[in-house]
GROMACS .gro file of C-alpha atoms in nm:
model
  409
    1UNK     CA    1   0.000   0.000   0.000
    2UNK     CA    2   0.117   0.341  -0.111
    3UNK     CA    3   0.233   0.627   0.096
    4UNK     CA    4  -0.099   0.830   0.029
    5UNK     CA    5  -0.279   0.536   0.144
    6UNK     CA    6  -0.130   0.495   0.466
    7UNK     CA    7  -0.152   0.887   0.531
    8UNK     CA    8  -0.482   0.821   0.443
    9UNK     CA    9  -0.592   0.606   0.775
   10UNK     CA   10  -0.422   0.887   0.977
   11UNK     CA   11  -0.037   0.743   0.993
   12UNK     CA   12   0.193   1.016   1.044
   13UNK     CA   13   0.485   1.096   0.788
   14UNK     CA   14   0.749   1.003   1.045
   15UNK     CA   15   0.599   0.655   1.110
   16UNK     CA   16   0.557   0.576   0.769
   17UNK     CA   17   0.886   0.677   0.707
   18UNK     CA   18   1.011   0.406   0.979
   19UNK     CA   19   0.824   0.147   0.824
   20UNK     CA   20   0.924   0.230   0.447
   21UNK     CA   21   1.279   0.166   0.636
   22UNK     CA   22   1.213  -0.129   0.777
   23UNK     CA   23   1.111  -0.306   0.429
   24UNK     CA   24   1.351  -0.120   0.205
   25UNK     CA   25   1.647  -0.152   0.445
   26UNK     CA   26   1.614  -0.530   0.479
   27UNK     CA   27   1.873  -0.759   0.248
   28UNK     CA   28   1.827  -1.121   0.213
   29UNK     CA   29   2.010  -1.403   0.013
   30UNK     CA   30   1.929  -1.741  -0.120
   31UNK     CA   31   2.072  -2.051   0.000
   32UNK     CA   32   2.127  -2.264  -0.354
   33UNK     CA   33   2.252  -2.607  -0.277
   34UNK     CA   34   2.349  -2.513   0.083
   35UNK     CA   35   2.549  -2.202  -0.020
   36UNK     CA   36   2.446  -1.886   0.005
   37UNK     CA   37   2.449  -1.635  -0.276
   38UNK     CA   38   2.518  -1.237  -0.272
   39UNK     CA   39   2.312  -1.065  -0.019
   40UNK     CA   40   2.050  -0.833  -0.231
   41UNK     CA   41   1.743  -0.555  -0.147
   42UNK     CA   42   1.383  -0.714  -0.247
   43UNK     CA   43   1.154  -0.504  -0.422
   44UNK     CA   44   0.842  -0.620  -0.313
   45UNK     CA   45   0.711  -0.789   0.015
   46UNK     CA   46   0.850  -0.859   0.317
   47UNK     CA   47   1.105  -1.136   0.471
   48UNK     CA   48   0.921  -1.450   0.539
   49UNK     CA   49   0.830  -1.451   0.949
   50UNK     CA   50   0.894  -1.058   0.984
   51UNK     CA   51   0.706  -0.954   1.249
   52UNK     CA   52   0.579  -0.675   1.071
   53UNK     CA   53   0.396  -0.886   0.792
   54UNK     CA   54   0.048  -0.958   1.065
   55UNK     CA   55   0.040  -0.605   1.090
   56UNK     CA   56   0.097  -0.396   0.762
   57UNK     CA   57  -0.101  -0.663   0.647
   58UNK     CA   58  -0.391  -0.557   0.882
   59UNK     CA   59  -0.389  -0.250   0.773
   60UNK     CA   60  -0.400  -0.341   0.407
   61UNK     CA   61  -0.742  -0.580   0.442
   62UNK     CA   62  -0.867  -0.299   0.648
   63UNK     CA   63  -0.870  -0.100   0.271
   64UNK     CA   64  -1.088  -0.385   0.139
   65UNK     CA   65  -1.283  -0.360   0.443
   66UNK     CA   66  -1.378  -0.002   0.348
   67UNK     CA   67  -1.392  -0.077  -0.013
   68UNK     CA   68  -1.695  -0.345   0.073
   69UNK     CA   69  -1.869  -0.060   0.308
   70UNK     CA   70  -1.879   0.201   0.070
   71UNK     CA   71  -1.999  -0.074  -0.208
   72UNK     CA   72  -2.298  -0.143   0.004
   73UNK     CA   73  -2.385   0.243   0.123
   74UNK     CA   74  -2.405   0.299  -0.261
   75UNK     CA   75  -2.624   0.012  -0.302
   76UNK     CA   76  -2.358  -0.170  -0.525
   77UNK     CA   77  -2.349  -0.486  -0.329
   78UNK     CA   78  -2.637  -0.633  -0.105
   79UNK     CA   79  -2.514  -0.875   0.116
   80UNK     CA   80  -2.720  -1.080   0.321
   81UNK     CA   81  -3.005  -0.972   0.560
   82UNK     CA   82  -3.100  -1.138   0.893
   83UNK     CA   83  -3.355  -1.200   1.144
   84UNK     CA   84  -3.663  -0.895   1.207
   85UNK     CA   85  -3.365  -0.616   1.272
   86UNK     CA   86  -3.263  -0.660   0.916
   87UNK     CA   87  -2.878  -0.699   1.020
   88UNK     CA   88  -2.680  -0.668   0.699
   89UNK     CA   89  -2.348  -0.848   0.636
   90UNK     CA   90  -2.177  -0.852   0.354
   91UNK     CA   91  -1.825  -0.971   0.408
   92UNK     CA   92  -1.593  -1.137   0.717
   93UNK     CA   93  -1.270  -1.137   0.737
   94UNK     CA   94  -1.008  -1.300   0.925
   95UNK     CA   95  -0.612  -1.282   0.890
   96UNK     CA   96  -0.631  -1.345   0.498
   97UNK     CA   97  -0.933  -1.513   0.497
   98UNK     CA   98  -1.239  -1.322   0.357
   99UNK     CA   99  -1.584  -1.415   0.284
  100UNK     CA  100  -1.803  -1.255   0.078
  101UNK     CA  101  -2.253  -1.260   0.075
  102UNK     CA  102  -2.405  -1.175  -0.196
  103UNK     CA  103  -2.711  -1.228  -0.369
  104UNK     CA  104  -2.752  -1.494  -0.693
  105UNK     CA  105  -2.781  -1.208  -0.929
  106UNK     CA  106  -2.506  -1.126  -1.235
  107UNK     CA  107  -2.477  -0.781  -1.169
  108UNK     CA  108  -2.425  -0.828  -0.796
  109UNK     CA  109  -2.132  -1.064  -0.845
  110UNK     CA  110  -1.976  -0.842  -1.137
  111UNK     CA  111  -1.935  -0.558  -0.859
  112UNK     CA  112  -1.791  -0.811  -0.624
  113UNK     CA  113  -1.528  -0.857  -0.862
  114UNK     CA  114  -1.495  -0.481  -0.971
  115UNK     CA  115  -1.420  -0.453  -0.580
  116UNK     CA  116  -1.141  -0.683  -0.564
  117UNK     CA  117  -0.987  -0.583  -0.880
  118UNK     CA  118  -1.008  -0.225  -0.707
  119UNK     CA  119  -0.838  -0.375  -0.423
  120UNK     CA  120  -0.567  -0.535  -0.630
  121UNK     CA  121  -0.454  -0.169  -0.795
  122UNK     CA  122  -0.458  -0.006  -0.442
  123UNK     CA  123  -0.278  -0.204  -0.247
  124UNK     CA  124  -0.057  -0.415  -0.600
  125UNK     CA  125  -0.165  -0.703  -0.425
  126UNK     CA  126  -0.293  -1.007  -0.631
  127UNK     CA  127  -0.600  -1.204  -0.596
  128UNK     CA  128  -0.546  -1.544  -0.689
  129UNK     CA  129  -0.907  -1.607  -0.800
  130UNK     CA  130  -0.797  -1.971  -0.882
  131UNK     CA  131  -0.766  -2.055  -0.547
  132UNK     CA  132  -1.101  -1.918  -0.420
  133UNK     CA  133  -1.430  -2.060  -0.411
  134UNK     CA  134  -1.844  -2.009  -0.524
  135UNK     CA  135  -2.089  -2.190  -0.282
  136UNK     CA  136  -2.455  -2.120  -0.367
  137UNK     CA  137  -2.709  -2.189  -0.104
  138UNK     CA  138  -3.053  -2.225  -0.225
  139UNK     CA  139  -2.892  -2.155  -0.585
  140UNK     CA  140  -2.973  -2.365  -0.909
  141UNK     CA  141  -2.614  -2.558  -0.961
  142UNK     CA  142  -2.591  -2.422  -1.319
  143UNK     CA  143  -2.632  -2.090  -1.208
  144UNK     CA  144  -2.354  -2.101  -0.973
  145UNK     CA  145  -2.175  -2.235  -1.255
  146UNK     CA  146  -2.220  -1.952  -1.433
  147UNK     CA  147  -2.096  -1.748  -1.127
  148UNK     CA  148  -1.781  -1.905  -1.100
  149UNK     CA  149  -1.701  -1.865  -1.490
  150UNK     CA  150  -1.756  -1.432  -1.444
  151UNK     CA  151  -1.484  -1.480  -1.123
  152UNK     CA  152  -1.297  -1.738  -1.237
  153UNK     CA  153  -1.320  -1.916  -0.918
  154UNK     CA  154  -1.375  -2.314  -0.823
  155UNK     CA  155  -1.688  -2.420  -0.732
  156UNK     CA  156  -1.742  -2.554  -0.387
  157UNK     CA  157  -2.028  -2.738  -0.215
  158UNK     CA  158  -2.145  -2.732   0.184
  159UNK     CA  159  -2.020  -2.856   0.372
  160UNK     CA  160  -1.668  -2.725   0.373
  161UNK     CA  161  -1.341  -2.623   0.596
  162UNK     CA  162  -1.333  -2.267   0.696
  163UNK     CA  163  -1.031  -2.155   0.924
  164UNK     CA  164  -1.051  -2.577   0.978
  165UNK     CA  165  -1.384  -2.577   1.113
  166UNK     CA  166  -1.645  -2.745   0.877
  167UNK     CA  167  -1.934  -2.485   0.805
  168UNK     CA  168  -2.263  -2.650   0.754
  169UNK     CA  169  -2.204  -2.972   0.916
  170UNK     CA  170  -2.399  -3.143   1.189
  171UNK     CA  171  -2.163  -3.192   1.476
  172UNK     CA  172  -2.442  -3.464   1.602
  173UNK     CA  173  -2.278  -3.688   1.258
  174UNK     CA  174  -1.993  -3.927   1.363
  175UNK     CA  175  -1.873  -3.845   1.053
  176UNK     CA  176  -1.827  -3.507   1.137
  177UNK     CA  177  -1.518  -3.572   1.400
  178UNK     CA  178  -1.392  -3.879   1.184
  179UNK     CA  179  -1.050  -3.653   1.108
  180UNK     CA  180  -1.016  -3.662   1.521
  181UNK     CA  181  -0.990  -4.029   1.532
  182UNK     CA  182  -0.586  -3.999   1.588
  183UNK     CA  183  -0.675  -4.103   1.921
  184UNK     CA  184  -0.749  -4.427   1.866
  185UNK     CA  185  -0.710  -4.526   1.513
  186UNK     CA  186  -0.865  -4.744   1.321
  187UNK     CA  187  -1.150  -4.739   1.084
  188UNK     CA  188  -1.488  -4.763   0.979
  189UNK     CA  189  -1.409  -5.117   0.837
  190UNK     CA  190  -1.111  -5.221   1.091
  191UNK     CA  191  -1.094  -5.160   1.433
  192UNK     CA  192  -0.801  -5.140   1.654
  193UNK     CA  193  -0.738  -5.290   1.996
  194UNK     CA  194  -0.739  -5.020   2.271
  195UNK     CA  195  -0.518  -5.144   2.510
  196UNK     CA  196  -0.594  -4.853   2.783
  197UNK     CA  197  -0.915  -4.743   2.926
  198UNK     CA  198  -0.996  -4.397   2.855
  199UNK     CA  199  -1.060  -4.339   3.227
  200UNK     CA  200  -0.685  -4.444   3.272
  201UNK     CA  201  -0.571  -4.175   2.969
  202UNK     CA  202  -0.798  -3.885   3.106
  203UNK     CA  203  -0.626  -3.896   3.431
  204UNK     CA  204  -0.320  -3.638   3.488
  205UNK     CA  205   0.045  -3.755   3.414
  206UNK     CA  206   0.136  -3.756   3.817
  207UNK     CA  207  -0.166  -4.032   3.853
  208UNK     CA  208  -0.038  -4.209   3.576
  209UNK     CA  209  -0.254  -4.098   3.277
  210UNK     CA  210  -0.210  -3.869   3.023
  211UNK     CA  211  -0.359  -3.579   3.109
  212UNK     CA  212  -0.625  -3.533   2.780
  213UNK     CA  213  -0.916  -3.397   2.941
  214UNK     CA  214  -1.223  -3.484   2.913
  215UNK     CA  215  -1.399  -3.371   2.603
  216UNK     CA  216  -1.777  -3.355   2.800
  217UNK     CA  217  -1.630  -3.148   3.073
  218UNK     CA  218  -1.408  -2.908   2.770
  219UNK     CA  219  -1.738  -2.900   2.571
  220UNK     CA  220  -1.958  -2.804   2.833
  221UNK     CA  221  -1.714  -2.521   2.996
  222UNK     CA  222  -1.670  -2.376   2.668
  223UNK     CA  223  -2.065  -2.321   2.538
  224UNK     CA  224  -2.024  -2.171   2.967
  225UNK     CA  225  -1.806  -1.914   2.790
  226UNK     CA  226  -2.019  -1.837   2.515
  227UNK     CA  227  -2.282  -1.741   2.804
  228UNK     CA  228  -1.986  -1.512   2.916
  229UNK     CA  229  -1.900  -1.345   2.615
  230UNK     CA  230  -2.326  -1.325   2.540
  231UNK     CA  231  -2.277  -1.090   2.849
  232UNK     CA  232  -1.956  -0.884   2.841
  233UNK     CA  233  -1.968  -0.843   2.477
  234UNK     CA  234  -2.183  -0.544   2.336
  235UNK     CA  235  -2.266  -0.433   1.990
  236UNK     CA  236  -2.063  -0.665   1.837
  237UNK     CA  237  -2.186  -0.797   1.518
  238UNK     CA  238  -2.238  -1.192   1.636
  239UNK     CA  239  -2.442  -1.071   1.899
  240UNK     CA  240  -2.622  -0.867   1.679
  241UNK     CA  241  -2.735  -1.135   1.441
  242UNK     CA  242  -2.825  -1.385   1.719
  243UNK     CA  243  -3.068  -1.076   1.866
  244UNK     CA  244  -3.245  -1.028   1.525
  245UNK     CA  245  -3.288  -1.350   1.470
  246UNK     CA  246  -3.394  -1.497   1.792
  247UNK     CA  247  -3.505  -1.172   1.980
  248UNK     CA  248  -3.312  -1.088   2.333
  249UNK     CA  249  -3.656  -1.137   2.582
  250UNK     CA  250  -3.352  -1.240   2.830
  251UNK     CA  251  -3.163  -0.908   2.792
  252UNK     CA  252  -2.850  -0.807   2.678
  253UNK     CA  253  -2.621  -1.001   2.923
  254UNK     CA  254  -2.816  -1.350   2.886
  255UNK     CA  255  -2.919  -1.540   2.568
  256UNK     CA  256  -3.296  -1.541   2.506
  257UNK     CA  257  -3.341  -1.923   2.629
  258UNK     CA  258  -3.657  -1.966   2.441
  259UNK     CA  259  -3.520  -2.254   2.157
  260UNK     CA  260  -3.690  -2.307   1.833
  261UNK     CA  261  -3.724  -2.570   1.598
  262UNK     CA  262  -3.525  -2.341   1.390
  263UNK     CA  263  -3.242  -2.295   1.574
  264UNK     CA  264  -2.863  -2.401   1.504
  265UNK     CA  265  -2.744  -2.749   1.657
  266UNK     CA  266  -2.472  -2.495   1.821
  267UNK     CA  267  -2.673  -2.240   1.939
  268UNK     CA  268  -2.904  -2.515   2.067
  269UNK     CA  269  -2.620  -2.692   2.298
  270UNK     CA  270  -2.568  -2.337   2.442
  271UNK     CA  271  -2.864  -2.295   2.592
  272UNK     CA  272  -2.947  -2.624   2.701
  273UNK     CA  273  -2.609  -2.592   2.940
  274UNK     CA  274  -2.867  -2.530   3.181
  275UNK     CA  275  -3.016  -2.834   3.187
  276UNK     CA  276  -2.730  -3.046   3.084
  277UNK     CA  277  -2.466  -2.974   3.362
  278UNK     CA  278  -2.650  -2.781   3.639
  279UNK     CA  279  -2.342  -2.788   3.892
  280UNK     CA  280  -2.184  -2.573   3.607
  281UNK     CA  281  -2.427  -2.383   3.525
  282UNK     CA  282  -2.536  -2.251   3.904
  283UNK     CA  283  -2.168  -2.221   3.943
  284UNK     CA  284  -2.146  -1.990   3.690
  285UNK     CA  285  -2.498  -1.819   3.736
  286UNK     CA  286  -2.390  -1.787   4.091
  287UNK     CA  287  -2.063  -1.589   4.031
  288UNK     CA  288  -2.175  -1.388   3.707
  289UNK     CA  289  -2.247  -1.015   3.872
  290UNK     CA  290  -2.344  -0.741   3.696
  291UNK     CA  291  -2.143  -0.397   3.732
  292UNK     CA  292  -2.301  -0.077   3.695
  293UNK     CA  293  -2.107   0.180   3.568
  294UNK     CA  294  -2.233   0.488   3.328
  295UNK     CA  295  -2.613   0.301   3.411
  296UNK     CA  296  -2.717   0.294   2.999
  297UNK     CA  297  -2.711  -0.087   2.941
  298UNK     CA  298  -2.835  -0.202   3.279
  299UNK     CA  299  -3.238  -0.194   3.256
  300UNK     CA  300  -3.375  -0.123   3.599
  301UNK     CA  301  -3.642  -0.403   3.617
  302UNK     CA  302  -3.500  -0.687   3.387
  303UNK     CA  303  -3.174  -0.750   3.512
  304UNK     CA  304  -2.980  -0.886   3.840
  305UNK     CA  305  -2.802  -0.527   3.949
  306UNK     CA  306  -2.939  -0.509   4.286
  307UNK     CA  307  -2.991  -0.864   4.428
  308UNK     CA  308  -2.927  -1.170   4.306
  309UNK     CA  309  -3.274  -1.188   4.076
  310UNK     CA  310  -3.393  -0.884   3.911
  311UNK     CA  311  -3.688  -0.658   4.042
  312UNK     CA  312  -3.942  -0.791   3.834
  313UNK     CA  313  -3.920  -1.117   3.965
  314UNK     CA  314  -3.875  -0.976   4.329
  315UNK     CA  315  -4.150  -0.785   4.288
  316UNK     CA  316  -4.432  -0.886   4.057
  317UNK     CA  317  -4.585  -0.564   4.039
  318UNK     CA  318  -4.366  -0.491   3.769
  319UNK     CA  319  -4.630  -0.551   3.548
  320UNK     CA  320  -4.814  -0.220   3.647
  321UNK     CA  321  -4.536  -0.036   3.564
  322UNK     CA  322  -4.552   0.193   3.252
  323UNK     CA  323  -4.162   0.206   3.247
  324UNK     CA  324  -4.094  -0.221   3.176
  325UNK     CA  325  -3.759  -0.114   2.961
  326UNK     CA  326  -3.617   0.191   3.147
  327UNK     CA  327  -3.235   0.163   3.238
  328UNK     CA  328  -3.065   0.240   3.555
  329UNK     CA  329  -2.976   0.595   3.408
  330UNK     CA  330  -3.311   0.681   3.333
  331UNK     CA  331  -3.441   0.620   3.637
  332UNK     CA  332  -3.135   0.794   3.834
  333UNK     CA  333  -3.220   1.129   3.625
  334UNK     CA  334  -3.536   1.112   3.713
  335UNK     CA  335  -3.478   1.056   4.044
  336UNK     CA  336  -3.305   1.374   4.013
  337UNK     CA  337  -3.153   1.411   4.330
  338UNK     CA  338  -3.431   1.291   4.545
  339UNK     CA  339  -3.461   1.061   4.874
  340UNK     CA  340  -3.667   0.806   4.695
  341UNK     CA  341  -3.694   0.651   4.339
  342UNK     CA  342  -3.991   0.772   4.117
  343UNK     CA  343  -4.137   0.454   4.025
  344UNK     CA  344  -4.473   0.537   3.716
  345UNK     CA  345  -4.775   0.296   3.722
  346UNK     CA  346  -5.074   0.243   3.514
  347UNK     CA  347  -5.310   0.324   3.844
  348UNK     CA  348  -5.296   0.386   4.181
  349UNK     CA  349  -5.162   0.073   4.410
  350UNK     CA  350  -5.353  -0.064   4.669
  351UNK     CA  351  -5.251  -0.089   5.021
  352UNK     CA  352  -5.133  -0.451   4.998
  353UNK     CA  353  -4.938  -0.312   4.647
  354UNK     CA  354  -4.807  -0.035   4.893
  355UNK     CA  355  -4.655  -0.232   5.116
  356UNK     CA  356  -4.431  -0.433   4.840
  357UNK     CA  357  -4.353  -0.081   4.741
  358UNK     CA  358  -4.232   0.037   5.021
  359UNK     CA  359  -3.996  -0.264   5.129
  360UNK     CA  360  -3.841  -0.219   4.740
  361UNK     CA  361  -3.786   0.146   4.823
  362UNK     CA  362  -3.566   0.026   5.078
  363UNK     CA  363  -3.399  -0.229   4.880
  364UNK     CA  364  -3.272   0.070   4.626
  365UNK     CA  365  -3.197   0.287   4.887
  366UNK     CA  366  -2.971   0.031   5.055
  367UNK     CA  367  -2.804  -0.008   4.710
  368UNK     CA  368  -2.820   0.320   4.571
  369UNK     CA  369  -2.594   0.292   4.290
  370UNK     CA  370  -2.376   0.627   4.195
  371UNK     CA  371  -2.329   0.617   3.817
  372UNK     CA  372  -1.956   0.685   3.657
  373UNK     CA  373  -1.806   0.743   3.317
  374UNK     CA  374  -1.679   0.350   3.226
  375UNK     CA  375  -1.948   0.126   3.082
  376UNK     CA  376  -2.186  -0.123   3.260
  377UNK     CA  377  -1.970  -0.451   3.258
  378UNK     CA  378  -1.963  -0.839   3.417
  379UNK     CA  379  -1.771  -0.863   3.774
  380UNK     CA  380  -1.632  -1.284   3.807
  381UNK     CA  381  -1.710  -1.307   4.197
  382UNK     CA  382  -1.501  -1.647   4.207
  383UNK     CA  383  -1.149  -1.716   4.206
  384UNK     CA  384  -0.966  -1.771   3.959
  385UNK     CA  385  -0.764  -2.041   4.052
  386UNK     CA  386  -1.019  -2.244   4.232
  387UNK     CA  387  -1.121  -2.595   4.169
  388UNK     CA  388  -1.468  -2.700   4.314
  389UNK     CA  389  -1.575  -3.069   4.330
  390UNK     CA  390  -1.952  -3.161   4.314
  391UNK     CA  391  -2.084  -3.468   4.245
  392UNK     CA  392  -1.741  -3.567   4.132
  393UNK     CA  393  -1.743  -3.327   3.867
  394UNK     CA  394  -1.425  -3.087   3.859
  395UNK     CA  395  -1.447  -2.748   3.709
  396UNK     CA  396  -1.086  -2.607   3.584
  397UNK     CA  397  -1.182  -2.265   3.606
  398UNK     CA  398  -0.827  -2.122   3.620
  399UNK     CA  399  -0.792  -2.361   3.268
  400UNK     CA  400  -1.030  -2.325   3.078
  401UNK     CA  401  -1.273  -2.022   3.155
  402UNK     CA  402  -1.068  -1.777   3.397
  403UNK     CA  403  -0.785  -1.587   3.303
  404UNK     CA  404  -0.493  -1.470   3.616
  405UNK     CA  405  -0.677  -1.156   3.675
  406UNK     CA  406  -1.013  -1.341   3.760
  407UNK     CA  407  -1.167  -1.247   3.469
  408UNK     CA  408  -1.348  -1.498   3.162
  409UNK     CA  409  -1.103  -1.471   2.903
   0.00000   0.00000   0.00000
């Protein structure tokens, strides 16, 4: 990428200076029959295993990234849209991997390739289009033929391997895992004589095993930390898609737990955690706190920020309130300074109603929260290094879910 490019995402002339350095000052040689020729300056590129390749080359895809944004603001592209929000995506990307959505129409998949060839005279990289791939879903196969003749592109059914995960595959199949069969060997037609127990292998290397976990136990603290990241992730675009197209009646920090018959195997396993490993799941529930900070994510009835259920389910005349949605801000400002909350129903309580008011009046005022400038977050009450036995189930927090600071990671 040019210099007016990079001064173009902000980069001062200094700093790309350094960097135009750091390429054009680098001299490598070839080793031809284990002897090494004349050292010499490359044109192009950097050294294999620089450590500036990950990065430059961040900021590179991050042009294609805007080329694919300003595509779809013009109405060039479509994309794909999602659930009742209408979330639009029309691209990923990861490292060098990018996927594209698109609709099965010529003209949008002639502009798809007008944007890459776009790409390839900014940033003189090259595209090999040989190497990439059309799937159609829902698509005729002779039109997707068609598709990959204007790119030039194999064709590719589902399911396939993307960054070595297969997308579109059942992970209920046995045939799904066959590539993880290194364990034991064998095969469909032969099998081979296991001559240890997998209890004896699970167990740690000082009790004689060695030490491959459990893949239950893995599996079901992992969809735990999809519960975590549900939470302490906002306005990110996963979490967007899974809220259009399943709703988010459970909030912002917890998955809406009502399944359909619609929903992904994945997505499925998530939220039957629940139900599926209850020691983990109340463990988790148990130490999962919400933190109020500026007050404008935390909703004043619906979730846990002042005991450990939230105030609707506390106090079930919630449903008279004319204020169901309200956040902890709201509420504060309207407060405005006063001894006691200002709490809006659709009529006047009676005494009994009173009563229930009055002891939550006291439950706020013995909280009484005092707003500041970070962002509501998640708290991890446990810590992070313990191990808790129940029902001879382990949980490797520190391991698996809990980073050194206490904190999911």
């Amino acid at each position: 990428m040019g210099c007016l490019q990079m001064s173009s995402f902000g980069f001062q002339d200094k700093w790309i200076r350094w960097m135009k350095a750091c390429i054009q000052s680098v001299k490598v040689s070839v080793l031809v029959n284990g002897s090494s020729t004349n050292e010499f300056c490359p044109e192009k590129g950097l050294r294999q295993g620089d450590p500036l390749s990950p990065f430059l080359f961040n900021i590179v895809a991050e042009g294609l990234n805007i080329l694919f944004q300003r595509a779809k603001a013009l109405e060039l592209i479509k994309g794909v849209v999602i659930g009742l929000r209408k979330v639009n995506v029309t691209h990923l990307q990861f490292a060098n991997d990018t996927i594209v959505f698109c609709e099965a129409e010529e003209n949008d998949i002639l502009n798809v390739k007008r944007i890459l060839r776009c790409f390839e005279v900014l940033s003189r990289l090259k595209i090999n289009f040989h190497k990439s791939l059309v799937c159609g879903v829902g698509v005729q196969e002779a039109e997707v033929n068609v598709f990959a003749g204007r790119l030039n592109c194999m064709i590719q059914k589902l399911p396939f391997m993307y960054l070595g995960l297969p997308l579109e595959a059942s992970p209920r199949r046995k045939s799904t895992w066959l590539p993880a069969r290194f364990l034991w060997g064998g095969s469909k037609l032969k099998k081979k004589i296991h001559l240890v127990k997998l209890e004896e292998v699970t167990k740690t290397k000082h009790l004689g095993g060695l030490g491959i976990k459990k893949l239950k136990e893995v599996n079901d603290c992992l969809l735990a930390k999809w519960w975590w990241r549900y939470g302490s992730e906002d306005r990110v675009l996963w979490k967007d898609i899974l809220i259009s197209k399943y709703g988010n009646s459970g909030g912002r920090w917890r998955p809406n737990s009502r399944s359909s018959a619609q929903c992904s195997r994945v997505r499925s396993d998530i939220l039957r955690l629940e139900h599926n490993n209850s020691n983990l799941f109340c463990f988790f529930m148990d130490n999962f706190v919400i933190q109020v900070g500026n007050g404008k994510r935390v909703r004043f009835w619906e979730d846990s920020w002042a005991t450990y259920k939230c105030l609707k389910e506390d106090f079930p005349r919630f449903e008279l309130s004319v204020e169901k949605e309200v956040t902890i801000k709201q509420m504060i400002d309207k407060r405005n300074g006063l001894s006691e909350w200002k709490l809006s129903f659709r009529r006047n309580l009676k005494v009994r109603q009173e009563v229930e008011m009055e002891r939550l009046q006291s439950l706020l005022l013995s909280y009484d929260p005092s707003l500041s400038e970070k962002a509501d977050s998640l708290a991890w009450q446990a810590s992070s290094s313990a191990l808790r036995w129940n029902q001879g189930v382990m949980f490797w927090c520190s391991a698996l879910l809990f980073g050194g600071s206490g904190q999911i990671c």
